[in-house]
Amino acid sequence: MAAKAKCDAVLMIGFGGPTRANEVRPFLDNVLRGRPIPRERYEEVVHHYDLLGGRSPYNDLTMRQAAALRTHLQTKNVHSPVAVGMRNWTPYISTSLRALADSGARRVLAFIMAAHRSEASFERYQATVNDALAELGEAAPEVVYPESWHDDPLFVSAVALRAVKAFGRLDRPERARARLVFTAHSIPLAMAQAGPYVEQLTQSARMVAADLGIDTWQFAYQSRSGNPREAWLEPDIEETLRRLDAKTAVVVPIGFLCDHVEVLYDLDIEAAQVARDAGIRMERAPTVGDHPLFIEMMASIVAAHSR
């Protein structure tokens, strides 16, 4: 729901990730929460982390976004504390909410770090927040959420400028022939049909492509997991690359806000190998991360809820 009253604190909410090798398996166990998964798939994911140094950069990158937000809020004369809470690893949402409550926060703007909304990217995080509030009881602050920002011009411009960086690695003739491919996390088809996820992704991609002055583009999904017999959003990025009607692809992971493992492994290692095997040059755009325009967007939303 949209917040109307003044907020006196901000909680950036993310997925979380292991920060060292000995945290990888406990982290995965936490993410799975008892759901059955074939052992070979479990070990395969552990290997992904091994290839990337035995850790995820997710927490570090989210903390960097939070630090940039704090700095930018100062320029807007907004002095609300900015905390970070993770759903699947430390610092947990419950711990961060308790710390905000103990410091006197009474109305918290919860900024879920996902631009496009589905049960997996939004509602599950809200449920975790609700559980944390229930634990706090009468000491719990009110928690409100900003309206959707997938079509915010600052977010769109930040993504577009990241894409420009990838196009800039191509010479002019190759740039003109390159195919623009957006990606996002695949989710079960039934989940997608129950929410605005695909519609919001399509709108964001259309706006970024327009910002880039590109008429022809494609959308693909990545990082599928779960029951192979269940229908998930397609086409997959690997199949898209194999069937690409061009020899160069600029891949823009518009559905992700930082370069964490699902970007670094699924795109930079797995999809990149598929592209090489298909004789395609693939250039991957960075995610928005702490791009100044994205931080400006976040700061503007916080400021609007703090006055």
PDB file of C-alpha atoms in Angstrom, residues 6-293:
ATOM      1  CA  LYS A   6       5.383  10.693   7.554  1.00  0.00           C
ATOM      2  CA  CYS A   7       7.982   7.942   7.889  1.00  0.00           C
ATOM      3  CA  ASP A   8      10.849   8.298  10.331  1.00  0.00           C
ATOM      4  CA  ALA A   9      13.046   5.389   9.180  1.00  0.00           C
ATOM      5  CA  VAL A  10      13.851   3.320   6.100  1.00  0.00           C
ATOM      6  CA  LEU A  11      14.328  -0.441   5.878  1.00  0.00           C
ATOM      7  CA  MET A  12      15.867  -1.715   2.654  1.00  0.00           C
ATOM      8  CA  ILE A  13      14.757  -5.328   2.292  1.00  0.00           C
ATOM      9  CA  GLY A  14      16.675  -7.859   0.248  1.00  0.00           C
ATOM     10  CA  PHE A  15      17.177 -11.551  -0.430  1.00  0.00           C
ATOM     11  CA  GLY A  16      20.522 -11.889   1.352  1.00  0.00           C
ATOM     12  CA  GLY A  17      23.528 -14.046   0.596  1.00  0.00           C
ATOM     13  CA  PRO A  18      26.401 -15.939   2.222  1.00  0.00           C
ATOM     14  CA  THR A  19      29.438 -13.782   2.927  1.00  0.00           C
ATOM     15  CA  ARG A  20      31.970 -16.609   3.307  1.00  0.00           C
ATOM     16  CA  ALA A  21      32.383 -20.211   2.192  1.00  0.00           C
ATOM     17  CA  ASN A  22      31.228 -21.820   5.441  1.00  0.00           C
ATOM     18  CA  GLU A  23      27.921 -19.959   5.187  1.00  0.00           C
ATOM     19  CA  VAL A  24      26.945 -21.286   1.749  1.00  0.00           C
ATOM     20  CA  ARG A  25      25.247 -24.519   2.846  1.00  0.00           C
ATOM     21  CA  PRO A  26      23.451 -23.012   5.883  1.00  0.00           C
ATOM     22  CA  PHE A  27      22.282 -20.217   3.612  1.00  0.00           C
ATOM     23  CA  LEU A  28      20.928 -22.638   1.001  1.00  0.00           C
ATOM     24  CA  ASP A  29      19.210 -24.665   3.724  1.00  0.00           C
ATOM     25  CA  ASN A  30      17.588 -21.463   4.921  1.00  0.00           C
ATOM     26  CA  VAL A  31      16.430 -20.508   1.418  1.00  0.00           C
ATOM     27  CA  LEU A  32      14.987 -23.952   0.778  1.00  0.00           C
ATOM     28  CA  ARG A  33      13.297 -24.099   4.224  1.00  0.00           C
ATOM     29  CA  GLY A  34      12.768 -27.852   4.048  1.00  0.00           C
ATOM     30  CA  ARG A  35      11.579 -27.957   0.431  1.00  0.00           C
ATOM     31  CA  PRO A  36      12.770 -31.126  -1.288  1.00  0.00           C
ATOM     32  CA  ILE A  37      15.470 -30.611  -3.897  1.00  0.00           C
ATOM     33  CA  PRO A  38      17.580 -33.274  -5.629  1.00  0.00           C
ATOM     34  CA  ARG A  39      20.958 -33.582  -3.935  1.00  0.00           C
ATOM     35  CA  GLU A  40      22.779 -33.203  -7.239  1.00  0.00           C
ATOM     36  CA  ARG A  41      21.051 -29.868  -7.848  1.00  0.00           C
ATOM     37  CA  TYR A  42      21.935 -28.705  -4.330  1.00  0.00           C
ATOM     38  CA  GLU A  43      25.606 -29.554  -4.866  1.00  0.00           C
ATOM     39  CA  GLU A  44      25.516 -27.900  -8.279  1.00  0.00           C
ATOM     40  CA  VAL A  45      24.432 -24.614  -6.681  1.00  0.00           C
ATOM     41  CA  VAL A  46      27.154 -24.949  -4.033  1.00  0.00           C
ATOM     42  CA  HIS A  47      29.623 -25.299  -6.919  1.00  0.00           C
ATOM     43  CA  HIS A  48      28.332 -22.059  -8.426  1.00  0.00           C
ATOM     44  CA  TYR A  49      29.339 -20.268  -5.230  1.00  0.00           C
ATOM     45  CA  ASP A  50      32.702 -22.069  -5.260  1.00  0.00           C
ATOM     46  CA  LEU A  51      33.398 -20.727  -8.742  1.00  0.00           C
ATOM     47  CA  LEU A  52      32.660 -17.213  -7.514  1.00  0.00           C
ATOM     48  CA  GLY A  53      34.981 -17.329  -4.516  1.00  0.00           C
ATOM     49  CA  GLY A  54      32.747 -19.200  -2.058  1.00  0.00           C
ATOM     50  CA  ARG A  55      30.515 -16.241  -1.281  1.00  0.00           C
ATOM     51  CA  SER A  56      27.884 -13.896  -2.671  1.00  0.00           C
ATOM     52  CA  PRO A  57      28.482 -10.164  -3.160  1.00  0.00           C
ATOM     53  CA  TYR A  58      24.775  -9.505  -2.546  1.00  0.00           C
ATOM     54  CA  ASN A  59      25.059  -8.208   1.012  1.00  0.00           C
ATOM     55  CA  ASP A  60      28.064  -6.015   0.240  1.00  0.00           C
ATOM     56  CA  LEU A  61      26.354  -4.510  -2.800  1.00  0.00           C
ATOM     57  CA  THR A  62      23.114  -3.850  -0.921  1.00  0.00           C
ATOM     58  CA  MET A  63      25.053  -2.204   1.910  1.00  0.00           C
ATOM     59  CA  ARG A  64      26.762  -0.045  -0.704  1.00  0.00           C
ATOM     60  CA  GLN A  65      23.351   1.004  -2.035  1.00  0.00           C
ATOM     61  CA  ALA A  66      22.249   1.820   1.521  1.00  0.00           C
ATOM     62  CA  ALA A  67      25.372   3.915   2.153  1.00  0.00           C
ATOM     63  CA  ALA A  68      24.809   5.832  -1.077  1.00  0.00           C
ATOM     64  CA  LEU A  69      21.172   6.396  -0.098  1.00  0.00           C
ATOM     65  CA  ARG A  70      22.150   7.766   3.314  1.00  0.00           C
ATOM     66  CA  THR A  71      24.578  10.182   1.695  1.00  0.00           C
ATOM     67  CA  HIS A  72      22.038  11.337  -0.869  1.00  0.00           C
ATOM     68  CA  LEU A  73      19.314  11.820   1.726  1.00  0.00           C
ATOM     69  CA  GLN A  74      21.575  14.271   3.537  1.00  0.00           C
ATOM     70  CA  THR A  75      21.527  16.489   0.442  1.00  0.00           C
ATOM     71  CA  LYS A  76      17.727  16.487   0.662  1.00  0.00           C
ATOM     72  CA  ASN A  77      17.852  17.347   4.369  1.00  0.00           C
ATOM     73  CA  VAL A  78      16.274  13.987   5.239  1.00  0.00           C
ATOM     74  CA  HIS A  79      17.904  12.428   8.294  1.00  0.00           C
ATOM     75  CA  SER A  80      15.899   9.215   8.631  1.00  0.00           C
ATOM     76  CA  PRO A  81      18.037   6.201   9.560  1.00  0.00           C
ATOM     77  CA  VAL A  82      18.491   3.664   6.757  1.00  0.00           C
ATOM     78  CA  ALA A  83      18.731   0.026   7.831  1.00  0.00           C
ATOM     79  CA  VAL A  84      19.101  -3.153   5.785  1.00  0.00           C
ATOM     80  CA  GLY A  85      17.222  -6.385   6.490  1.00  0.00           C
ATOM     81  CA  MET A  86      17.547  -9.668   4.591  1.00  0.00           C
ATOM     82  CA  ARG A  87      14.966 -12.397   4.225  1.00  0.00           C
ATOM     83  CA  ASN A  88      17.407 -15.286   4.000  1.00  0.00           C
ATOM     84  CA  TRP A  89      20.581 -14.253   5.836  1.00  0.00           C
ATOM     85  CA  THR A  90      22.010 -11.796   8.295  1.00  0.00           C
ATOM     86  CA  PRO A  91      21.170  -9.075   9.017  1.00  0.00           C
ATOM     87  CA  TYR A  92      17.673 -10.555   9.148  1.00  0.00           C
ATOM     88  CA  ILE A  93      14.565  -8.430   8.669  1.00  0.00           C
ATOM     89  CA  SER A  94      13.401  -9.184  12.218  1.00  0.00           C
ATOM     90  CA  THR A  95      16.737  -8.074  13.718  1.00  0.00           C
ATOM     91  CA  SER A  96      16.812  -4.838  11.738  1.00  0.00           C
ATOM     92  CA  LEU A  97      13.193  -3.995  12.509  1.00  0.00           C
ATOM     93  CA  ARG A  98      13.798  -4.568  16.217  1.00  0.00           C
ATOM     94  CA  ALA A  99      16.830  -2.281  16.111  1.00  0.00           C
ATOM     95  CA  LEU A 100      14.797   0.448  14.411  1.00  0.00           C
ATOM     96  CA  ALA A 101      12.002   0.066  16.970  1.00  0.00           C
ATOM     97  CA  ASP A 102      14.512   0.208  19.835  1.00  0.00           C
ATOM     98  CA  SER A 103      15.932   3.424  18.385  1.00  0.00           C
ATOM     99  CA  GLY A 104      12.485   5.017  18.446  1.00  0.00           C
ATOM    100  CA  ALA A 105      11.223   4.504  14.890  1.00  0.00           C
ATOM    101  CA  ARG A 106       7.433   4.476  14.771  1.00  0.00           C
ATOM    102  CA  ARG A 107       6.712   4.432  11.031  1.00  0.00           C
ATOM    103  CA  VAL A 108       9.110   2.613   8.710  1.00  0.00           C
ATOM    104  CA  LEU A 109       9.241   2.849   4.933  1.00  0.00           C
ATOM    105  CA  ALA A 110       9.998  -0.694   3.768  1.00  0.00           C
ATOM    106  CA  PHE A 111      11.796  -0.546   0.423  1.00  0.00           C
ATOM    107  CA  ILE A 112      11.777  -4.048  -1.032  1.00  0.00           C
ATOM    108  CA  MET A 113      14.706  -4.309  -3.417  1.00  0.00           C
ATOM    109  CA  ALA A 114      12.785  -5.596  -6.426  1.00  0.00           C
ATOM    110  CA  ALA A 115      11.422  -3.404  -9.194  1.00  0.00           C
ATOM    111  CA  HIS A 116       8.900  -5.905 -10.537  1.00  0.00           C
ATOM    112  CA  ARG A 117       6.287  -7.464  -8.313  1.00  0.00           C
ATOM    113  CA  SER A 118       5.288 -11.088  -7.907  1.00  0.00           C
ATOM    114  CA  GLU A 119       4.588 -13.339  -4.969  1.00  0.00           C
ATOM    115  CA  ALA A 120       8.253 -14.369  -4.912  1.00  0.00           C
ATOM    116  CA  SER A 121       9.708 -10.875  -5.258  1.00  0.00           C
ATOM    117  CA  PHE A 122       7.293  -8.920  -3.076  1.00  0.00           C
ATOM    118  CA  GLU A 123       4.560 -10.719  -1.152  1.00  0.00           C
ATOM    119  CA  ARG A 124       6.884 -13.225   0.517  1.00  0.00           C
ATOM    120  CA  TYR A 125       8.950 -10.340   1.830  1.00  0.00           C
ATOM    121  CA  GLN A 126       5.841  -8.637   3.154  1.00  0.00           C
ATOM    122  CA  ALA A 127       4.913 -11.876   4.930  1.00  0.00           C
ATOM    123  CA  THR A 128       8.355 -11.997   6.557  1.00  0.00           C
ATOM    124  CA  VAL A 129       7.941  -8.377   7.676  1.00  0.00           C
ATOM    125  CA  ASN A 130       4.531  -9.224   9.150  1.00  0.00           C
ATOM    126  CA  ASP A 131       6.058 -12.125  11.083  1.00  0.00           C
ATOM    127  CA  ALA A 132       8.743  -9.816  12.457  1.00  0.00           C
ATOM    128  CA  LEU A 133       6.137  -7.245  13.499  1.00  0.00           C
ATOM    129  CA  ALA A 134       4.131  -9.934  15.260  1.00  0.00           C
ATOM    130  CA  GLU A 135       7.230 -10.897  17.248  1.00  0.00           C
ATOM    131  CA  LEU A 136       7.669  -7.272  18.328  1.00  0.00           C
ATOM    132  CA  GLY A 137       4.079  -7.009  19.505  1.00  0.00           C
ATOM    133  CA  GLU A 138       3.151  -3.615  20.946  1.00  0.00           C
ATOM    134  CA  ALA A 139       6.685  -2.342  20.338  1.00  0.00           C
ATOM    135  CA  ALA A 140       6.304  -2.842  16.580  1.00  0.00           C
ATOM    136  CA  PRO A 141       6.447   0.237  14.359  1.00  0.00           C
ATOM    137  CA  GLU A 142       3.992   0.752  11.526  1.00  0.00           C
ATOM    138  CA  VAL A 143       5.434  -0.425   8.206  1.00  0.00           C
ATOM    139  CA  VAL A 144       4.399   1.057   4.866  1.00  0.00           C
ATOM    140  CA  TYR A 145       5.554   0.408   1.294  1.00  0.00           C
ATOM    141  CA  PRO A 146       6.118   2.757  -1.631  1.00  0.00           C
ATOM    142  CA  GLU A 147       4.075   2.414  -4.779  1.00  0.00           C
ATOM    143  CA  SER A 148       5.590   0.456  -7.654  1.00  0.00           C
ATOM    144  CA  TRP A 149       8.581   2.204  -9.255  1.00  0.00           C
ATOM    145  CA  HIS A 150       9.357  -0.076 -12.207  1.00  0.00           C
ATOM    146  CA  ASP A 151       8.398   2.769 -14.554  1.00  0.00           C
ATOM    147  CA  ASP A 152      10.114   5.579 -12.668  1.00  0.00           C
ATOM    148  CA  PRO A 153      12.081   7.663 -15.219  1.00  0.00           C
ATOM    149  CA  LEU A 154      15.174   7.639 -12.999  1.00  0.00           C
ATOM    150  CA  PHE A 155      15.164   3.832 -12.761  1.00  0.00           C
ATOM    151  CA  VAL A 156      14.627   3.581 -16.512  1.00  0.00           C
ATOM    152  CA  SER A 157      17.475   6.009 -17.215  1.00  0.00           C
ATOM    153  CA  ALA A 158      19.820   4.159 -14.852  1.00  0.00           C
ATOM    154  CA  VAL A 159      19.155   0.863 -16.645  1.00  0.00           C
ATOM    155  CA  ALA A 160      19.550   2.558 -20.041  1.00  0.00           C
ATOM    156  CA  LEU A 161      22.900   4.055 -19.083  1.00  0.00           C
ATOM    157  CA  ARG A 162      24.119   0.667 -17.878  1.00  0.00           C
ATOM    158  CA  ALA A 163      23.105  -0.726 -21.284  1.00  0.00           C
ATOM    159  CA  VAL A 164      24.982   2.094 -23.028  1.00  0.00           C
ATOM    160  CA  LYS A 165      28.103   0.893 -21.203  1.00  0.00           C
ATOM    161  CA  ALA A 166      27.714  -2.561 -22.768  1.00  0.00           C
ATOM    162  CA  PHE A 167      26.995  -1.185 -26.232  1.00  0.00           C
ATOM    163  CA  GLY A 168      30.087   0.986 -25.844  1.00  0.00           C
ATOM    164  CA  ARG A 169      32.294  -2.105 -25.862  1.00  0.00           C
ATOM    165  CA  LEU A 170      31.238  -2.747 -29.466  1.00  0.00           C
ATOM    166  CA  ASP A 171      32.521  -0.949 -32.532  1.00  0.00           C
ATOM    167  CA  ARG A 172      30.006   1.114 -34.475  1.00  0.00           C
ATOM    168  CA  PRO A 173      29.057  -1.459 -37.161  1.00  0.00           C
ATOM    169  CA  GLU A 174      28.668  -4.219 -34.565  1.00  0.00           C
ATOM    170  CA  ARG A 175      26.659  -1.919 -32.309  1.00  0.00           C
ATOM    171  CA  ALA A 176      24.176  -1.300 -35.115  1.00  0.00           C
ATOM    172  CA  ARG A 177      23.684  -5.040 -35.682  1.00  0.00           C
ATOM    173  CA  ALA A 178      23.558  -6.102 -32.029  1.00  0.00           C
ATOM    174  CA  ARG A 179      20.366  -7.570 -30.603  1.00  0.00           C
ATOM    175  CA  LEU A 180      19.121  -6.083 -27.322  1.00  0.00           C
ATOM    176  CA  VAL A 181      17.976  -8.816 -24.917  1.00  0.00           C
ATOM    177  CA  PHE A 182      16.476  -8.068 -21.505  1.00  0.00           C
ATOM    178  CA  THR A 183      16.426 -10.722 -18.788  1.00  0.00           C
ATOM    179  CA  ALA A 184      14.690 -11.311 -15.466  1.00  0.00           C
ATOM    180  CA  HIS A 185      14.271 -14.198 -13.040  1.00  0.00           C
ATOM    181  CA  SER A 186      11.857 -16.821 -14.316  1.00  0.00           C
ATOM    182  CA  ILE A 187       8.971 -17.715 -12.022  1.00  0.00           C
ATOM    183  CA  PRO A 188       6.211 -20.347 -12.258  1.00  0.00           C
ATOM    184  CA  LEU A 189       3.648 -19.485 -14.907  1.00  0.00           C
ATOM    185  CA  ALA A 190       0.780 -19.713 -12.408  1.00  0.00           C
ATOM    186  CA  MET A 191       2.514 -17.204 -10.152  1.00  0.00           C
ATOM    187  CA  ALA A 192       3.143 -14.868 -13.075  1.00  0.00           C
ATOM    188  CA  GLN A 193      -0.502 -15.003 -14.112  1.00  0.00           C
ATOM    189  CA  ALA A 194      -1.591 -14.016 -10.592  1.00  0.00           C
ATOM    190  CA  GLY A 195       0.313 -10.733 -10.538  1.00  0.00           C
ATOM    191  CA  PRO A 196       1.753  -7.839 -12.577  1.00  0.00           C
ATOM    192  CA  TYR A 197       5.283  -9.258 -12.945  1.00  0.00           C
ATOM    193  CA  VAL A 198       5.378  -9.769 -16.719  1.00  0.00           C
ATOM    194  CA  GLU A 199       3.419  -6.601 -17.446  1.00  0.00           C
ATOM    195  CA  GLN A 200       5.794  -4.517 -15.319  1.00  0.00           C
ATOM    196  CA  LEU A 201       8.885  -6.122 -16.832  1.00  0.00           C
ATOM    197  CA  THR A 202       7.581  -5.487 -20.323  1.00  0.00           C
ATOM    198  CA  GLN A 203       6.808  -1.872 -19.506  1.00  0.00           C
ATOM    199  CA  SER A 204      10.273  -1.302 -18.029  1.00  0.00           C
ATOM    200  CA  ALA A 205      11.970  -2.922 -21.021  1.00  0.00           C
ATOM    201  CA  ARG A 206       9.894  -0.944 -23.500  1.00  0.00           C
ATOM    202  CA  MET A 207      10.801   2.310 -21.739  1.00  0.00           C
ATOM    203  CA  VAL A 208      14.516   1.471 -21.609  1.00  0.00           C
ATOM    204  CA  ALA A 209      14.560   0.491 -25.270  1.00  0.00           C
ATOM    205  CA  ALA A 210      12.843   3.783 -26.146  1.00  0.00           C
ATOM    206  CA  ASP A 211      15.427   5.653 -24.076  1.00  0.00           C
ATOM    207  CA  LEU A 212      18.141   3.889 -26.076  1.00  0.00           C
ATOM    208  CA  GLY A 213      16.395   4.634 -29.373  1.00  0.00           C
ATOM    209  CA  ILE A 214      16.060   0.921 -30.156  1.00  0.00           C
ATOM    210  CA  ASP A 215      12.887  -0.410 -31.759  1.00  0.00           C
ATOM    211  CA  THR A 216      13.669  -4.133 -31.865  1.00  0.00           C
ATOM    212  CA  TRP A 217      14.394  -6.028 -28.662  1.00  0.00           C
ATOM    213  CA  GLN A 218      13.683  -9.353 -26.974  1.00  0.00           C
ATOM    214  CA  PHE A 219      12.892 -10.579 -23.482  1.00  0.00           C
ATOM    215  CA  ALA A 220      14.232 -13.793 -21.959  1.00  0.00           C
ATOM    216  CA  TYR A 221      14.159 -15.383 -18.526  1.00  0.00           C
ATOM    217  CA  GLN A 222      16.916 -16.941 -16.468  1.00  0.00           C
ATOM    218  CA  SER A 223      17.752 -18.703 -13.202  1.00  0.00           C
ATOM    219  CA  ARG A 224      14.854 -21.135 -13.321  1.00  0.00           C
ATOM    220  CA  SER A 225      14.661 -23.607 -10.437  1.00  0.00           C
ATOM    221  CA  GLY A 226      12.045 -25.941  -9.026  1.00  0.00           C
ATOM    222  CA  ASN A 227      10.022 -28.797 -10.465  1.00  0.00           C
ATOM    223  CA  PRO A 228      11.002 -29.361 -14.138  1.00  0.00           C
ATOM    224  CA  ARG A 229       7.449 -30.537 -14.863  1.00  0.00           C
ATOM    225  CA  GLU A 230       5.975 -27.214 -13.772  1.00  0.00           C
ATOM    226  CA  ALA A 231       5.465 -24.506 -16.394  1.00  0.00           C
ATOM    227  CA  TRP A 232       7.715 -21.473 -15.880  1.00  0.00           C
ATOM    228  CA  LEU A 233       8.113 -18.235 -17.785  1.00  0.00           C
ATOM    229  CA  GLU A 234       9.946 -18.634 -21.081  1.00  0.00           C
ATOM    230  CA  PRO A 235      11.939 -18.274 -23.288  1.00  0.00           C
ATOM    231  CA  ASP A 236      15.079 -19.114 -21.361  1.00  0.00           C
ATOM    232  CA  ILE A 237      18.102 -16.917 -22.044  1.00  0.00           C
ATOM    233  CA  GLU A 238      20.191 -19.867 -23.199  1.00  0.00           C
ATOM    234  CA  GLU A 239      17.613 -20.962 -25.763  1.00  0.00           C
ATOM    235  CA  THR A 240      17.218 -17.334 -26.846  1.00  0.00           C
ATOM    236  CA  LEU A 241      20.941 -17.069 -27.507  1.00  0.00           C
ATOM    237  CA  ARG A 242      20.995 -20.341 -29.450  1.00  0.00           C
ATOM    238  CA  ARG A 243      18.199 -19.071 -31.717  1.00  0.00           C
ATOM    239  CA  LEU A 244      19.370 -15.471 -31.972  1.00  0.00           C
ATOM    240  CA  ASP A 245      19.102 -13.954 -35.444  1.00  0.00           C
ATOM    241  CA  ALA A 246      22.264 -11.899 -34.908  1.00  0.00           C
ATOM    242  CA  LYS A 247      25.926 -12.469 -34.117  1.00  0.00           C
ATOM    243  CA  THR A 248      26.034  -9.995 -31.224  1.00  0.00           C
ATOM    244  CA  ALA A 249      23.816  -9.711 -28.151  1.00  0.00           C
ATOM    245  CA  VAL A 250      23.712  -7.024 -25.494  1.00  0.00           C
ATOM    246  CA  VAL A 251      22.095  -8.636 -22.458  1.00  0.00           C
ATOM    247  CA  VAL A 252      20.492  -6.306 -19.909  1.00  0.00           C
ATOM    248  CA  PRO A 253      19.449  -7.994 -16.621  1.00  0.00           C
ATOM    249  CA  ILE A 254      16.656  -5.504 -15.978  1.00  0.00           C
ATOM    250  CA  GLY A 255      15.018  -7.752 -13.375  1.00  0.00           C
ATOM    251  CA  PHE A 256      18.002  -7.582 -11.001  1.00  0.00           C
ATOM    252  CA  LEU A 257      19.272  -4.631  -8.958  1.00  0.00           C
ATOM    253  CA  CYS A 258      22.823  -5.785  -8.251  1.00  0.00           C
ATOM    254  CA  ASP A 259      25.413  -8.154  -9.712  1.00  0.00           C
ATOM    255  CA  HIS A 260      24.901 -11.108  -7.395  1.00  0.00           C
ATOM    256  CA  VAL A 261      25.354 -14.829  -8.030  1.00  0.00           C
ATOM    257  CA  GLU A 262      22.349 -15.299 -10.322  1.00  0.00           C
ATOM    258  CA  VAL A 263      23.801 -12.631 -12.584  1.00  0.00           C
ATOM    259  CA  LEU A 264      27.479 -13.511 -12.208  1.00  0.00           C
ATOM    260  CA  TYR A 265      27.030 -17.252 -12.716  1.00  0.00           C
ATOM    261  CA  ASP A 266      23.858 -17.641 -14.775  1.00  0.00           C
ATOM    262  CA  LEU A 267      24.784 -14.902 -17.251  1.00  0.00           C
ATOM    263  CA  ASP A 268      28.544 -14.315 -17.071  1.00  0.00           C
ATOM    264  CA  ILE A 269      29.480 -17.997 -16.932  1.00  0.00           C
ATOM    265  CA  GLU A 270      26.612 -20.214 -18.128  1.00  0.00           C
ATOM    266  CA  ALA A 271      24.894 -18.005 -20.727  1.00  0.00           C
ATOM    267  CA  ALA A 272      28.226 -16.616 -21.901  1.00  0.00           C
ATOM    268  CA  GLN A 273      29.412 -20.149 -22.671  1.00  0.00           C
ATOM    269  CA  VAL A 274      26.234 -20.863 -24.629  1.00  0.00           C
ATOM    270  CA  ALA A 275      26.820 -17.673 -26.606  1.00  0.00           C
ATOM    271  CA  ARG A 276      30.408 -18.671 -27.409  1.00  0.00           C
ATOM    272  CA  ASP A 277      29.286 -22.128 -28.518  1.00  0.00           C
ATOM    273  CA  ALA A 278      26.719 -20.491 -30.802  1.00  0.00           C
ATOM    274  CA  GLY A 279      29.303 -18.134 -32.285  1.00  0.00           C
ATOM    275  CA  ILE A 280      27.679 -15.089 -30.680  1.00  0.00           C
ATOM    276  CA  ARG A 281      29.447 -12.217 -29.008  1.00  0.00           C
ATOM    277  CA  MET A 282      27.597 -11.458 -25.783  1.00  0.00           C
ATOM    278  CA  GLU A 283      28.094  -8.241 -23.835  1.00  0.00           C
ATOM    279  CA  ARG A 284      26.349  -8.074 -20.470  1.00  0.00           C
ATOM    280  CA  ALA A 285      25.238  -4.726 -19.067  1.00  0.00           C
ATOM    281  CA  PRO A 286      25.847  -4.085 -15.357  1.00  0.00           C
ATOM    282  CA  THR A 287      22.792  -3.986 -13.108  1.00  0.00           C
ATOM    283  CA  VAL A 288      21.746  -0.596 -11.722  1.00  0.00           C
ATOM    284  CA  GLY A 289      23.571  -1.214  -8.426  1.00  0.00           C
ATOM    285  CA  ASP A 290      24.475   2.120  -6.865  1.00  0.00           C
ATOM    286  CA  HIS A 291      24.131   4.112 -10.083  1.00  0.00           C
ATOM    287  CA  PRO A 292      23.554   7.760  -9.064  1.00  0.00           C
ATOM    288  CA  LEU A 293      20.212   7.941 -10.880  1.00  0.00           C
TER     289      LEU A 293
END
